[in-house]
Structures are given as C-alpha cells and as structure tokens.
Coordinates of C-alpha atoms and ligand atoms in Angstrom, one line a residue:
X978 CA 182.0 221.0 272.3
X979 CA 182.6 218.0 270.1
X980 CA 180.4 218.3 267.1
X981 CA 179.7 214.6 266.7
X982 CA 178.8 212.1 269.2
X983 CA 179.8 208.7 268.1
X984 CA 179.2 205.8 270.4
X985 CA 177.1 202.8 269.6
X986 CA 173.9 201.6 271.1
X987 CA 174.2 198.1 272.3
X988 CA 177.0 197.8 269.9
X989 CA 174.7 198.0 266.9
X990 CA 174.7 200.3 264.0
X991 CA 172.2 203.1 264.1
X992 CA 171.1 205.6 261.6
X993 CA 171.5 209.3 261.9
X994 CA 169.1 211.2 263.9
X995 CA 166.9 214.0 262.6
X996 CA 169.1 215.2 259.8
X997 CA 167.7 218.3 258.2
X998 CA 170.1 220.1 255.9
X999 CA 173.3 220.1 257.8
X1000 CA 171.7 220.2 261.2
X1001 CA 171.0 217.4 263.5
X1002 CA 168.2 217.8 265.9
X1003 CA 169.6 215.6 268.6
X1004 CA 167.5 216.9 271.3
X1005 CA 164.6 219.3 272.0
X1006 CA 163.6 220.9 275.2
X1007 CA 159.9 220.7 275.6
X1008 CA 159.3 219.7 272.0
X1009 CA 159.2 223.3 270.7
X1010 CA 162.6 224.3 272.0
X1011 CA 164.7 222.8 269.4
X1012 CA 168.5 222.7 270.1
X1013 CA 170.6 221.7 267.2
X1014 CA 174.1 220.6 266.6
X1015 CA 176.2 221.3 263.6
X1016 CA 177.4 218.3 261.7
X1017 CA 180.4 218.5 259.4
X1018 CA 179.2 218.0 255.9
X1019 CA 181.9 215.7 254.6
X1020 CA 181.4 213.3 257.5
X1021 CA 179.4 210.2 257.0
X1022 CA 177.7 209.5 260.2
X1023 CA 176.2 206.1 260.7
X1024 CA 176.5 205.9 264.4
X1025 CA 175.1 208.6 266.5
X1026 CA 175.0 208.7 270.2
X1027 CA 172.8 210.7 272.6
X1028 CA 175.1 212.4 275.1
X1029 CA 174.1 211.5 278.6
X1030 CA 173.6 215.2 279.7
X1031 CA 170.5 215.4 277.5
X1032 CA 168.6 213.2 279.8
X1033 CA 170.2 214.8 282.9
X1034 CA 168.9 218.1 281.6
X1035 CA 165.5 216.7 280.8
X1036 CA 166.1 217.1 277.1
X1037 CA 164.0 215.1 274.6
X1038 CA 165.7 213.1 272.0
X1039 CA 164.0 213.5 268.6
X1040 CA 163.7 210.3 266.5
X1041 CA 162.4 211.4 263.2
X1042 CA 161.1 208.7 260.9
X1043 CA 162.5 210.7 257.9
X1044 CA 166.0 210.0 259.3
X1045 CA 165.4 206.3 258.9
X1046 CA 164.5 206.5 255.3
X1047 CA 160.8 207.3 255.4
X1048 CA 159.8 209.1 252.2
X1049 CA 156.5 210.4 253.1
X1050 CA 155.0 210.6 249.6
X1051 CA 152.1 208.4 250.4
X1052 CA 153.3 205.9 247.8
X1053 CA 156.6 204.6 249.0
X1054 CA 156.6 201.9 251.6
X1055 CA 157.7 203.5 254.8
X1056 CA 157.1 200.5 257.0
X1057 CA 160.8 199.7 257.6
X1058 CA 161.7 203.2 258.4
X1059 CA 158.9 203.3 261.0
X1060 CA 160.1 200.1 262.5
X1061 CA 163.7 201.2 262.7
X1062 CA 162.8 204.6 264.2
X1063 CA 160.6 202.8 266.7
X1064 CA 163.4 200.5 267.8
X1065 CA 165.6 203.5 268.5
X1066 CA 162.9 205.6 270.1
X1067 CA 161.8 202.8 272.3
X1068 CA 165.2 202.0 273.6
X1069 CA 166.1 205.6 274.3
X1070 CA 165.1 207.5 277.4
X1071 CA 163.0 210.6 276.9
X1072 CA 162.7 210.2 273.2
X1073 CA 160.2 211.6 270.8
X1074 CA 159.1 209.3 268.0
X1075 CA 158.3 211.9 265.4
X1076 CA 156.1 211.6 262.3
X1077 CA 156.7 215.1 260.9
X1078 CA 153.9 217.2 259.5
X1079 CA 153.2 218.0 255.9
X1080 CA 153.7 214.5 254.6
X1081 CA 151.9 211.2 254.2
X1082 CA 153.5 208.0 255.2
X1083 CA 152.3 204.7 253.8
X1084 CA 152.9 202.1 256.5
X1085 CA 151.9 198.4 256.6
X1086 CA 150.5 196.7 259.6
X1087 CA 153.2 197.1 262.3
X1088 CA 153.6 196.1 265.9
X1089 CA 155.2 198.8 268.0
X1090 CA 156.1 196.9 271.0
X1091 CA 157.3 197.9 274.4
X1092 CA 158.4 197.9 277.1
X1093 CA 160.3 201.1 276.2
X1094 CA 162.6 203.4 278.1
X1095 CA 160.9 206.1 280.2
X1096 CA 159.0 209.2 279.0
X1097 CA 158.5 208.2 275.4
X1098 CA 156.4 210.6 273.3
X1099 CA 154.8 209.5 270.1
X1100 CA 154.4 212.7 268.2
X1101 CA 152.3 212.3 265.1
X1102 CA 152.0 215.6 263.1
X1103 CA 151.9 214.1 259.6
X1104 CA 149.5 211.6 258.1
X1105 CA 150.0 207.8 258.4
X1106 CA 148.0 205.9 255.8
X1107 CA 147.4 202.2 255.5
X1108 CA 147.7 200.3 252.2
X1109 CA 144.1 200.2 250.9
X1110 CA 144.0 196.7 249.3
X1111 CA 142.7 194.0 251.6
X1112 CA 143.9 191.3 249.3
X1113 CA 147.5 192.3 249.9
X1114 CA 147.2 192.5 253.6
X1115 CA 149.5 190.3 255.6
X1116 CA 147.2 187.7 257.3
X1117 CA 149.5 187.7 260.3
X1118 CA 148.1 191.1 261.1
X1119 CA 144.5 190.4 260.3
X1120 CA 143.1 192.4 263.3
X1121 CA 145.4 195.3 263.8
X1122 CA 147.1 197.9 261.6
X1123 CA 149.1 200.2 264.0
X1124 CA 149.4 198.1 267.1
X1125 CA 151.1 199.6 270.2
X1126 CA 151.6 197.3 273.1
X1127 CA 153.3 196.9 276.5
X1128 CA 153.9 200.7 276.9
X1129 CA 154.0 202.4 280.3
X1130 CA 153.9 206.2 280.7
X1131 CA 153.7 207.2 277.1
X1132 CA 152.2 210.2 275.5
X1133 CA 150.6 210.1 272.0
X1134 CA 150.1 213.6 270.6
X1135 CA 150.1 215.8 267.6
X1136 CA 147.9 217.3 265.0
X1137 CA 148.4 214.4 262.6
X1138 CA 146.1 211.9 261.1
X1139 CA 145.9 208.1 261.3
X1140 CA 144.1 207.0 258.2
X1141 CA 143.0 203.3 257.8
X1142 CA 142.1 203.7 254.1
X1143 CA 139.1 201.4 254.9
X1144 CA 136.9 201.8 251.8
X1145 CA 137.8 198.5 250.1
X1146 CA 137.5 196.7 253.4
X1147 CA 134.0 198.1 253.9
X1148 CA 133.0 197.1 250.4
X1149 CA 134.1 193.5 251.1
X1150 CA 132.2 193.3 254.4
X1151 CA 129.3 190.9 254.7
X1152 CA 127.4 193.7 256.2
X1153 CA 127.6 195.5 252.9
X1154 CA 127.0 192.6 250.6
X1155 CA 125.6 189.3 251.9
X1156 CA 127.6 187.4 249.2
X1157 CA 130.8 188.4 250.9
X1158 CA 132.2 186.1 253.6
X1159 CA 132.0 187.4 257.1
X1160 CA 135.5 188.1 258.4
X1161 CA 137.1 190.6 260.7
X1162 CA 139.1 193.5 259.4
X1163 CA 142.0 195.3 261.2
X1164 CA 141.6 198.1 263.8
X1165 CA 143.4 201.3 262.7
X1166 CA 145.0 202.2 266.0
X1167 CA 145.3 199.7 268.9
X1168 CA 146.8 200.4 272.3
X1169 CA 147.1 197.1 274.1
X1170 CA 148.5 195.9 277.5
X1171 CA 149.7 199.3 278.5
X1172 CA 149.4 201.7 281.4
X1173 CA 149.6 205.4 282.2
X1174 CA 148.9 206.3 278.6
X1175 CA 147.8 209.7 277.3
X1176 CA 146.5 210.4 273.9
X1177 CA 146.0 214.0 272.9
X1178 CA 144.7 215.6 269.8
X1179 CA 145.1 212.9 267.1
X1180 CA 142.7 212.4 264.3
X1181 CA 141.8 208.9 263.4
X1182 CA 139.8 208.2 260.3
X1183 CA 138.6 205.5 257.9
X1184 CA 139.4 202.6 260.1
X1185 CA 139.3 199.3 258.2
X1186 CA 137.0 198.1 261.0
X1187 CA 137.2 199.7 264.4
X1188 CA 139.1 203.0 264.5
X1189 CA 140.7 203.0 267.9
X1190 CA 140.8 200.1 270.4
X1191 CA 142.0 200.4 274.0
X1192 CA 142.5 196.8 275.3
X1193 CA 144.0 195.4 278.4
X1194 CA 145.1 198.8 279.6
X1195 CA 145.0 200.6 282.9
X1196 CA 144.9 204.3 283.3
X1197 CA 144.4 205.9 279.9
X1198 CA 143.5 209.5 279.2
X1199 CA 142.2 210.4 275.8
X1200 CA 141.8 214.1 275.1
X1201 CA 140.5 216.0 272.1
X1202 CA 140.8 213.0 269.8
X1203 CA 138.6 213.1 266.6
X1204 CA 137.4 210.0 264.9
X1205 CA 135.7 209.9 261.6
X1206 CA 134.4 207.4 259.1
X1207 CA 131.4 207.5 256.8
X1208 CA 128.0 206.9 258.4
X1209 CA 127.5 203.8 256.2
X1210 CA 130.9 202.2 256.9
X1211 CA 130.3 198.8 258.6
X1212 CA 131.5 198.1 262.1
X1213 CA 133.7 201.2 262.3
X1214 CA 133.4 201.8 266.0
X1215 CA 135.0 205.1 267.0
X1216 CA 136.7 204.2 270.3
X1217 CA 136.3 200.6 271.7
X1218 CA 137.3 199.8 275.2
X1219 CA 137.8 196.3 276.3
X1220 CA 139.4 194.7 279.4
X1221 CA 140.6 198.0 280.7
X1222 CA 140.3 200.1 283.9
X1223 CA 140.5 203.8 284.7
X1224 CA 139.9 205.2 281.2
X1225 CA 138.9 208.8 280.7
X1226 CA 137.8 210.1 277.3
X1227 CA 137.3 213.8 277.2
X1228 CA 136.5 216.4 274.5
X1229 CA 136.3 213.8 271.7
X1230 CA 134.3 214.2 268.5
X1231 CA 133.3 211.0 266.9
X1232 CA 131.3 210.2 263.8
X1233 CA 131.4 206.7 262.3
X1234 CA 129.3 203.9 260.9
X1235 CA 129.0 202.1 264.1
X1236 CA 129.2 202.9 267.9
X1237 CA 130.8 206.2 268.6
X1238 CA 132.1 204.6 271.8
X1239 CA 131.7 200.9 272.7
X1240 CA 132.6 199.6 276.1
X1241 CA 132.7 195.8 276.5
X1242 CA 133.8 193.0 278.9
X1243 CA 136.3 193.5 281.6
X1244 CA 136.0 197.3 282.0
X1245 CA 135.7 199.3 285.1
X1246 CA 135.9 203.0 285.9
X1247 CA 135.3 204.5 282.5
X1248 CA 134.5 208.1 282.3
X1249 CA 133.4 210.0 279.1
X1250 CA 133.1 213.7 279.4
X1251 CA 132.2 216.3 276.7
X1252 CA 131.6 213.9 273.8
X1253 CA 130.1 214.8 270.5
X1254 CA 128.8 211.8 268.6
X1255 CA 127.2 211.5 265.2
X1256 CA 126.7 210.0 262.8
X1257 CA 126.9 206.5 264.3
X1258 CA 125.1 204.1 266.6
X1259 CA 125.6 206.1 269.7
X1260 CA 127.4 205.4 273.0
X1261 CA 127.2 201.7 273.9
X1262 CA 127.9 199.4 276.7
X1263 CA 128.1 196.1 274.9
X1264 CA 127.5 194.1 273.1
X1265 CA 128.1 191.6 276.0
X1266 CA 127.4 188.0 276.5
X1267 CA 127.8 186.7 273.0
X1268 CA 128.1 182.9 272.7
X1269 CA 127.1 182.4 276.3
X1270 CA 130.2 184.4 277.5
X1271 CA 130.6 186.1 280.9
X1272 CA 130.9 189.8 280.9
X1273 CA 131.6 192.3 283.8
X1274 CA 131.3 196.0 283.3
X1275 CA 131.2 198.4 286.3
X1276 CA 131.3 202.1 287.0
X1277 CA 130.7 203.8 283.7
X1278 CA 129.9 207.5 283.5
X1279 CA 128.9 209.6 280.5
X1280 CA 128.8 213.3 281.5
X1281 CA 128.0 216.0 279.0
X1282 CA 127.4 214.7 275.5
X1283 CA 125.6 215.6 272.3
X1284 CA 124.3 212.9 270.1
X1285 CA 123.3 214.1 266.7
X1286 CA 121.3 212.0 264.2
X1287 CA 122.6 208.7 265.7
X1288 CA 120.8 205.4 265.5
X1289 CA 120.9 205.0 269.3
X1290 CA 121.7 207.4 272.0
X1291 CA 122.7 205.8 275.3
X1292 CA 122.6 202.0 274.8
X1293 CA 123.3 198.9 276.8
X1294 CA 123.2 195.8 274.6
X1295 CA 123.5 192.2 275.7
X1296 CA 123.0 188.8 273.9
X1297 CA 120.7 186.1 275.2
X1298 CA 122.6 183.4 277.0
X1299 CA 125.4 185.5 278.5
X1300 CA 126.2 185.9 282.2
X1301 CA 127.9 188.4 284.5
X1302 CA 126.7 191.9 285.0
X1303 CA 126.7 195.6 284.2
X1304 CA 126.5 197.6 287.4
X1305 CA 126.8 201.3 288.3
X1306 CA 126.3 203.4 285.2
X1307 CA 125.5 207.0 285.1
X1308 CA 124.4 209.0 282.0
X1309 CA 124.0 212.7 282.6
X1310 CA 123.7 216.0 280.9
X1311 CA 123.1 214.6 277.4
X1312 CA 121.4 216.3 274.6
X1313 CA 119.8 214.2 271.8
X1314 CA 119.2 215.6 268.4
X1315 CA 117.0 213.5 266.2
X1316 CA 118.2 210.2 267.7
X1317 CA 116.4 207.0 266.8
X1318 CA 116.5 205.2 270.1
X1319 CA 117.7 207.8 272.6
X1320 CA 117.6 205.6 275.8
X1321 CA 117.8 201.9 275.2
X1322 CA 118.6 198.8 277.1
X1323 CA 118.4 195.8 274.8
X1324 CA 118.9 192.4 276.3
X1325 CA 117.8 190.7 273.1
X1326 CA 120.6 192.0 271.0
X1327 CA 121.3 189.8 268.0
X1328 CA 123.8 190.9 265.4
X1329 CA 124.1 187.6 263.5
X1330 CA 122.8 186.5 260.1
X1331 CA 120.5 183.9 261.7
X1332 CA 118.0 184.8 264.4
X1333 CA 118.8 184.3 268.0
X1334 CA 116.7 182.2 270.4
X1335 CA 115.7 183.4 273.9
X1336 CA 117.7 181.7 276.6
X1337 CA 117.3 181.7 280.4
X1338 CA 120.7 183.1 281.2
X1339 CA 121.5 186.8 280.7
X1340 CA 124.1 189.5 281.6
X1341 CA 122.4 191.2 284.6
X1342 CA 121.9 195.0 284.4
X1343 CA 121.7 196.8 287.7
X1344 CA 122.0 200.4 288.9
X1345 CA 121.7 202.6 285.8
X1346 CA 121.0 206.3 286.2
X1347 CA 119.8 208.7 283.6
X1348 CA 119.9 212.3 284.7
X1349 CA 119.3 215.5 282.7
X1350 CA 118.8 213.9 279.3
X1351 CA 116.9 216.0 276.8
X1352 CA 116.2 216.5 273.1
X1353 CA 114.5 214.9 270.2
X1354 CA 113.8 211.3 269.2
X1355 CA 113.0 209.9 265.8
X1356 CA 111.1 206.9 267.1
X1357 CA 108.0 207.0 269.3
X1358 CA 109.7 204.7 271.8
X1359 CA 112.0 207.3 273.2
X1360 CA 112.9 205.0 276.1
X1361 CA 113.2 201.3 275.8
X1362 CA 114.1 198.9 278.6
X1363 CA 113.9 195.5 277.0
X1364 CA 115.2 193.3 279.7
X1365 CA 115.5 189.5 280.0
X1366 CA 112.4 187.8 281.4
X1367 CA 114.5 185.6 283.6
X1368 CA 117.1 188.2 284.7
X1369 CA 115.3 191.5 285.1
X1370 CA 117.0 194.9 285.0
X1371 CA 116.9 196.5 288.4
X1372 CA 117.4 200.0 289.9
X1373 CA 117.0 201.9 286.7
X1374 CA 116.7 205.6 287.9
X1375 CA 115.6 208.5 285.7
X1376 CA 115.4 212.2 286.6
X1377 CA 115.0 215.3 284.6
X1378 CA 114.5 213.5 281.4
X1379 CA 112.7 215.2 278.5
X1380 CA 112.5 213.6 275.1
X1381 CA 110.2 214.8 272.4
X1382 CA 109.2 213.8 268.9
X1383 CA 108.7 216.5 266.4
X1384 CA 105.4 215.3 265.2
X1385 CA 103.8 212.8 267.5
X1386 CA 103.7 211.3 271.0
X1387 CA 106.5 209.5 272.7
X1388 CA 106.4 206.4 275.0
X1389 CA 108.5 204.2 277.2
X1390 CA 108.7 200.5 276.6
X1391 CA 109.5 198.2 279.5
X1392 CA 110.0 194.4 279.6
X1393 CA 111.1 193.0 282.9
X1394 CA 112.6 196.3 284.0
X1395 CA 112.4 197.7 287.5
X1396 CA 113.3 201.1 288.8
X1397 CA 111.7 204.6 289.2
X1398 CA 111.7 208.1 288.0
X1399 CA 111.5 211.4 289.9
X1400 CA 111.2 215.0 288.9
X1401 CA 110.4 215.5 285.2
X1402 CA 110.4 212.3 283.3
X1403 CA 109.0 212.5 279.8
X1404 CA 107.8 210.1 278.5
X1405 CA 106.7 208.7 281.8
X1406 CA 108.7 205.9 283.2
X1407 CA 105.7 204.5 285.1
X1408 CA 106.3 201.1 283.6
X1409 CA 109.4 200.7 285.6
X1410 CA 107.8 200.8 289.0
X1411 CA 105.1 198.2 288.5
X1412 CA 106.5 196.2 291.3
X1413 CA 109.0 196.1 294.2
X1414 CA 109.0 199.7 295.4
X1415 CA 111.0 198.6 298.4
X1416 CA 114.1 198.3 296.3
X1417 CA 114.4 202.1 296.1
X1418 CA 117.2 202.5 298.6
X1419 CA 120.2 200.4 297.9
X1420 CA 123.9 200.6 298.8
X1421 CA 126.5 198.5 297.2
X1422 CA 129.8 199.2 298.9
X1423 CA 131.6 196.7 296.7
X1424 CA 131.1 198.8 293.7
X1425 CA 131.2 202.1 295.5
X1426 CA 128.0 203.1 293.7
X1427 CA 125.1 204.2 295.8
X1428 CA 121.5 204.6 295.1
X1429 CA 120.2 206.8 297.8
X1430 CA 116.8 208.1 298.6
X1431 CA 115.8 210.6 295.8
X1432 CA 115.1 213.3 298.3
X1433 CA 118.7 213.3 299.3
X1434 CA 119.6 214.4 295.7
X1435 CA 122.7 212.3 295.5
X1436 CA 121.7 209.5 293.4
X1437 CA 124.3 207.1 292.0
X1438 CA 127.5 208.7 293.1
X1439 CA 130.3 207.0 291.3
X1440 CA 133.8 207.8 292.4
X1441 CA 136.1 208.4 289.5
Ligands
NAG2012 C1 154.1 196.0 252.9 O1 153.0 195.2 252.2 C2 153.2 195.0 250.9 C3 152.0 194.2 250.4 O2 150.9 195.1 250.4 C4 154.5 194.1 250.7 O3 154.7 194.0 249.3 C5 155.7 194.9 251.3 O4 156.8 194.0 251.3 C6 155.4 195.2 252.8 N1 156.5 196.0 253.3 C7 157.2 195.5 254.3 C8 158.3 196.4 254.8 O5 157.0 194.5 254.9
NAG2013 C1 127.7 191.7 245.9 O1 128.8 190.9 245.5 C2 128.6 190.2 244.4 C3 129.8 189.3 244.2 O2 131.0 190.0 244.3 C4 128.4 191.1 243.2 O3 128.1 190.3 242.0 C5 127.1 192.0 243.5 O4 126.9 192.9 242.5 C6 127.3 192.7 244.8 N1 126.1 193.4 245.2 C7 126.1 194.6 245.6 C8 124.7 195.1 246.0 O5 127.1 195.3 245.6
NAG2014 C1 136.1 189.2 280.2 O1 137.0 190.0 280.9 C2 137.8 189.3 281.8 C3 138.6 190.4 282.5 O2 139.4 191.1 281.6 C4 138.6 188.2 281.2 O3 139.3 187.5 282.1 C5 137.6 187.3 280.5 O4 138.4 186.3 279.7 C6 136.8 188.0 279.5 N1 135.8 187.2 278.9 C7 135.6 187.1 277.6 C8 134.5 186.2 277.1 O5 136.3 187.7 276.8
NAG2015 C1 124.5 178.6 274.8 O1 123.7 177.8 275.7 C2 122.5 177.3 275.2 C3 121.7 176.7 276.3 O2 122.5 176.0 277.2 C4 122.9 176.2 274.1 O3 121.8 175.7 273.6 C5 123.7 176.9 273.0 O4 124.2 176.0 272.1 C6 124.9 177.7 273.6 N1 125.5 178.4 272.6 C7 126.8 178.5 272.4 C8 127.3 179.3 271.3 O5 127.6 177.8 273.1
NAG2016 C1 121.6 219.5 281.5 O1 122.4 219.0 280.3 C2 122.6 220.0 279.4 C3 123.4 219.4 278.2 O2 122.6 218.5 277.6 C4 123.5 221.1 280.0 O3 123.7 222.2 279.1 C5 122.8 221.7 281.3 O4 123.7 222.5 281.9 C6 122.5 220.5 282.2 N1 121.8 221.0 283.4 C7 122.2 220.8 284.6 C8 121.3 221.4 285.6 O5 123.2 220.3 284.9
NAG2017 C1 115.4 214.1 261.6 O1 115.7 213.1 260.6 C2 114.8 213.0 259.6 C3 115.2 211.9 258.6 O2 115.8 210.8 259.3 C4 114.7 214.3 258.8 O3 113.7 214.1 257.8 C5 114.4 215.4 259.7 O4 114.5 216.6 259.0 C6 115.3 215.5 260.9 N1 114.9 216.4 261.8 C7 115.6 217.4 262.3 C8 115.0 218.3 263.3 O5 116.8 217.5 262.0
NAG2018 C1 112.2 186.8 273.5 O1 111.6 187.4 274.6 C2 111.1 188.7 274.4 C3 110.5 189.2 275.7 O2 109.7 188.3 276.4 C4 110.0 188.7 273.3 O3 109.6 190.0 273.1 C5 110.7 188.1 272.1 O4 109.7 188.0 271.1 C6 111.3 186.8 272.3 N1 112.0 186.4 271.2 C7 112.0 185.1 270.7 C8 112.8 184.9 269.5 O5 111.3 184.3 271.2

C-alpha cells in the first residue's frame, strides 16, 4: 500500500495529521483501535489526505491538535493550533478532534463553528485552560470562551478538563466588591444552536462566569459530567439551559458558587436524573421574567438527586413584572442535606442592586409536583411558596415529603399558592388548600402533563 496519501482538501494546504515519532495515526477504529501508517522520515509532508476507504470501513480520522502546532505546556498560546485542527476535523467525515491527555493547552476565546461533516467526535483527554487575565480578554468574545455552535450529531467525550481560570474574573465581579462595575463574564463551555449532541465524562471547572451553557439546542444528552467552582465564586452556574428542548442530564456532579443547574426561558422537556449538587444555590427553574420579559418553561423533571449544603434545594424563581408560564414540573426522589431553602417558589426574586417593586404581572406557575423529598433543612421555612398576589401559583402537589430541622420546628410559608398534599407531608402543606379544592383534578392535554386524582397514584405524569 502506498505509504503516503497526498491529495489536497479543497485545494488548500493542510498540516500533517497525528504525527507521533515516525508514525501517523490517520485513522482509528473505535477510538481505541489505533491503526497507523509508516511515514518515510526524509519526506516532508505538508499535505495529507484521508483515503476514502477509511470512511467506507467506518474508520475514524484522528485530528490531533498537537499536529497543528499545539504545544500543551500551559504557557504557549495554542489558540491557532486549535482553530486549524478544528477546521480540518469539522470538514472531514468521521473525524476525531483530539486534545490528547497529559498536557495543558492554553487557548483564547474561540468559536468552533459548524456545520461539520457527519459523526464528529470531540475527544478531550487533556486540559484546556483559559488565559486568566480579564484585562487582556478580547471584548469580541465577552460572553463565551469555548463556543461550539451549529453542530449536528456530535459527541463530546473524554477524561479531560475544561478550566476557565476564573479567579480574577470573580474578584472583579460587582457581586464580590460593590466598587466594581457590573459586567458579564464569559461562559467556559457553550454549546449553541446544535442538535443531537452528546456530552460524556468531561470535567468543567472554574468558569469565568457560567461553566456550561446549552442554548438554542434540541436533543442533548449530558452524561457523567462534573462541574466545579468554589462555593463563593459569583454567578458560576454549573449547567445552564436556555431556549432548548429535549435535554437530559444524567449522573452529573456539580458544585459551584451559583445554581448547580439553571433552566430558563424557552425550554421544554428537560430531564435531570441522578444529580449530585453542592455547594451552590441548588437546582433552579429561573430566573424568569426579568425586565417584564415573557418566559415559557414546560415539562421539567428532576428524578433522584442529592443536594448537600446548598442555599436552595428545588427552586422556581421569577421576577415581578414578567409574563408567560412555568407548567408541568416534577421533582422526585430528592434527598436534602442541610439545605437552607429545600423547597421554594419565589415570585419576588430580585437580584439587582436596587430593590424591586411589586407589579401586577407575573410569570404564572402551574402544575408542580414534589414527590418523595426528604432530608434536613437549615431554615425553619422548609417549604416556601411565595407566589404573586395577582397571578397565584396553582396545582402545587406534594406527597411523601419529610423535611426536618436538626434543632427546632419546621413550617411551610404560602402566599397566594394553591394545591394540596397527600400521604406524609412534613411540614404540613395545609396553607396550600385554603381555597378552591375543586381544582384537584386537572388534565392539560396540550402539555401532556396530567394531574389526576391522588387515589389513582399517577400524579403528574410527564412523558419524556
Ligand atoms: C490570545 O490572547 C492574547 C491576549 O491575551 C493575544 O496576545 C494573542 O494574540 C491571542 N492569540 C491569538 C491566536 O489570537
Ligand atoms: C474593592 O475594590 C476597591 C477598588 O479596587 C478596593 O480598594 C477595595 O479594597 C476592594 N474591597 C474589597 C473588600 O476587596
Ligand atoms: C424566550 O424564549 C423564546 C423561545 O426560545 C424566544 O423566542 C424569546 O425571545 C425568549 N424571550 C426572551 C426574553 O429571551
Ligand atoms: C415594567 O413594567 C412596569 C409596569 O408597566 C413599568 O413601570 C416598568 O418600567 C417596566 N420595567 C421595564 C424594565 O421595562
Ligand atoms: C425516595 O427517594 C430516595 C432518594 O432521596 C430514594 O433512595 C428512595 O428509593 C425513594 N423512594 C421511593 C419509594 O422511590
Ligand atoms: C449544617 O450547617 C451548619 C452551618 O451552616 C453547620 O453548623 C452544621 O454542622 C451542619 N449540619 C450538618 C448535619 O452537617
Ligand atoms: C410584594 O408582595 C409580597 C406579597 O404580598 C410582600 O410580602 C412584599 O413585601 C411586597 N414587596 C414590596 C416591595 O412591596
């Protein structure tokens, strides 16, 4: 067989693929089955083609950032190498964009844009670090560091780390020091305008602001991802989901200085299963409705979670003056460990330097179920349903809830909230059913979420 494949891509010069010693890893079977080609040492190869049989045989084409000049010493600027490697990987069918293990790659804010050829794998085994100085940050990329967009059918995986080097950003936040101007900082990892995306096993840490944002996506599976940032780092949400549908987060461990998971406007069919959260502000729907905006969130399920030492547990937060709705939410099988506000709906959310006034409009909250929630609370108000006076919360259902405070009693706070509890509910949720008991049986075919008679034991069935 010919030892070199020399044809050009789109007539352009390309760098050598995956050179390691005198071997070229031009393709790999299923990532671990490496096949290699000998390359004659005295040959300078600038142009390297992928033989067509590789894709016919289902082989993967390895595009190693090291082959494009990445140094991986944590000091050299590897931005250009990543960009070049991306351009090749994206334009090659069945390619693997590889960030190899054992090294640290310093990379500036970069847009990794699709659409790409089919079956792209982004294999991150090494560490990618961001430059740590906010003053040197290119303002063109003010809100995103590693920004992947317009991808379809890609897999992100590996044992590697994405490290936003956020400490100087946190120190310059107005949340840390009121003399600092309030400005946004970049998100470490963004996946935007994409579909059929899988993310498996990555570690994301020290985001400049949010750690991982999923925006304008459909069909995303996130598995065994770990997110970490210090408990006092400002606004470092773990995983933030916005304007996206059909997202599943599973087996994720998240500890940050803000929400472990935040789910905001334009989301539907979001499922979180086996989540560990802490430290942080808990699992949040919201905030929603800021600056009189409209928000719609439907069909959200949290199933099996542990929240440890978090400021909130399961929270829905909306600003006064918003509109739209949150409808069809199920929280179940959740264990709270020393959580300040284990169950909370807060329609008076106000995260601005000046106080917020009460307005007549609000994001409506309807059909929220809490099932099998137990553990310990730090505050006496273990359950708080603080709903808008003009737009009450409705159909809040609780069953098998048991929250206790180590030393002292617990209580439920209700303002303008309607619903009921059955089975064990501690503290009692009596304040929910002060009126309108006729509303206990409701079917909403539009959202495929049913609230059935409690005796039928199939409360809030959300199809996911
Ligand atoms: C990366 O950012 C630094 C400033 O922090 C800049 O000097 C350098 O040119 C950038 N690298 C690339 C490849 O744009
Ligand atoms: C806040 O920032 C100002 C100006 O940079 C500085 O003088 C002050 O020491 C900072 N305060 C704290 C608590 O860090
Ligand atoms: C809310 O989400 C919808 C759907 O994604 C979008 O059209 C709308 O612009 C969003 N509203 C705001 C205030 O972001
Ligand atoms: C929101 O609406 C209220 C009442 O109409 C108005 O007073 C306020 O200025 C509006 N706020 C914003 C940010 O538009
Ligand atoms: C209730 O939730 C806990 C986790 O918090 C779980 O271990 C247990 O199996 C659940 N019980 C039922 C009946 O599902
Ligand atoms: C709960 O947190 C408080 C401090 O916030 C701490 O003193 C206490 O030991 C914690 N309790 C448990 C059971 O961990
Ligand atoms: C807004 O309304 C709530 C509920 O009635 C009340 O507790 C709160 O004090 C009000 N806030 C302001 C700023 O008026």
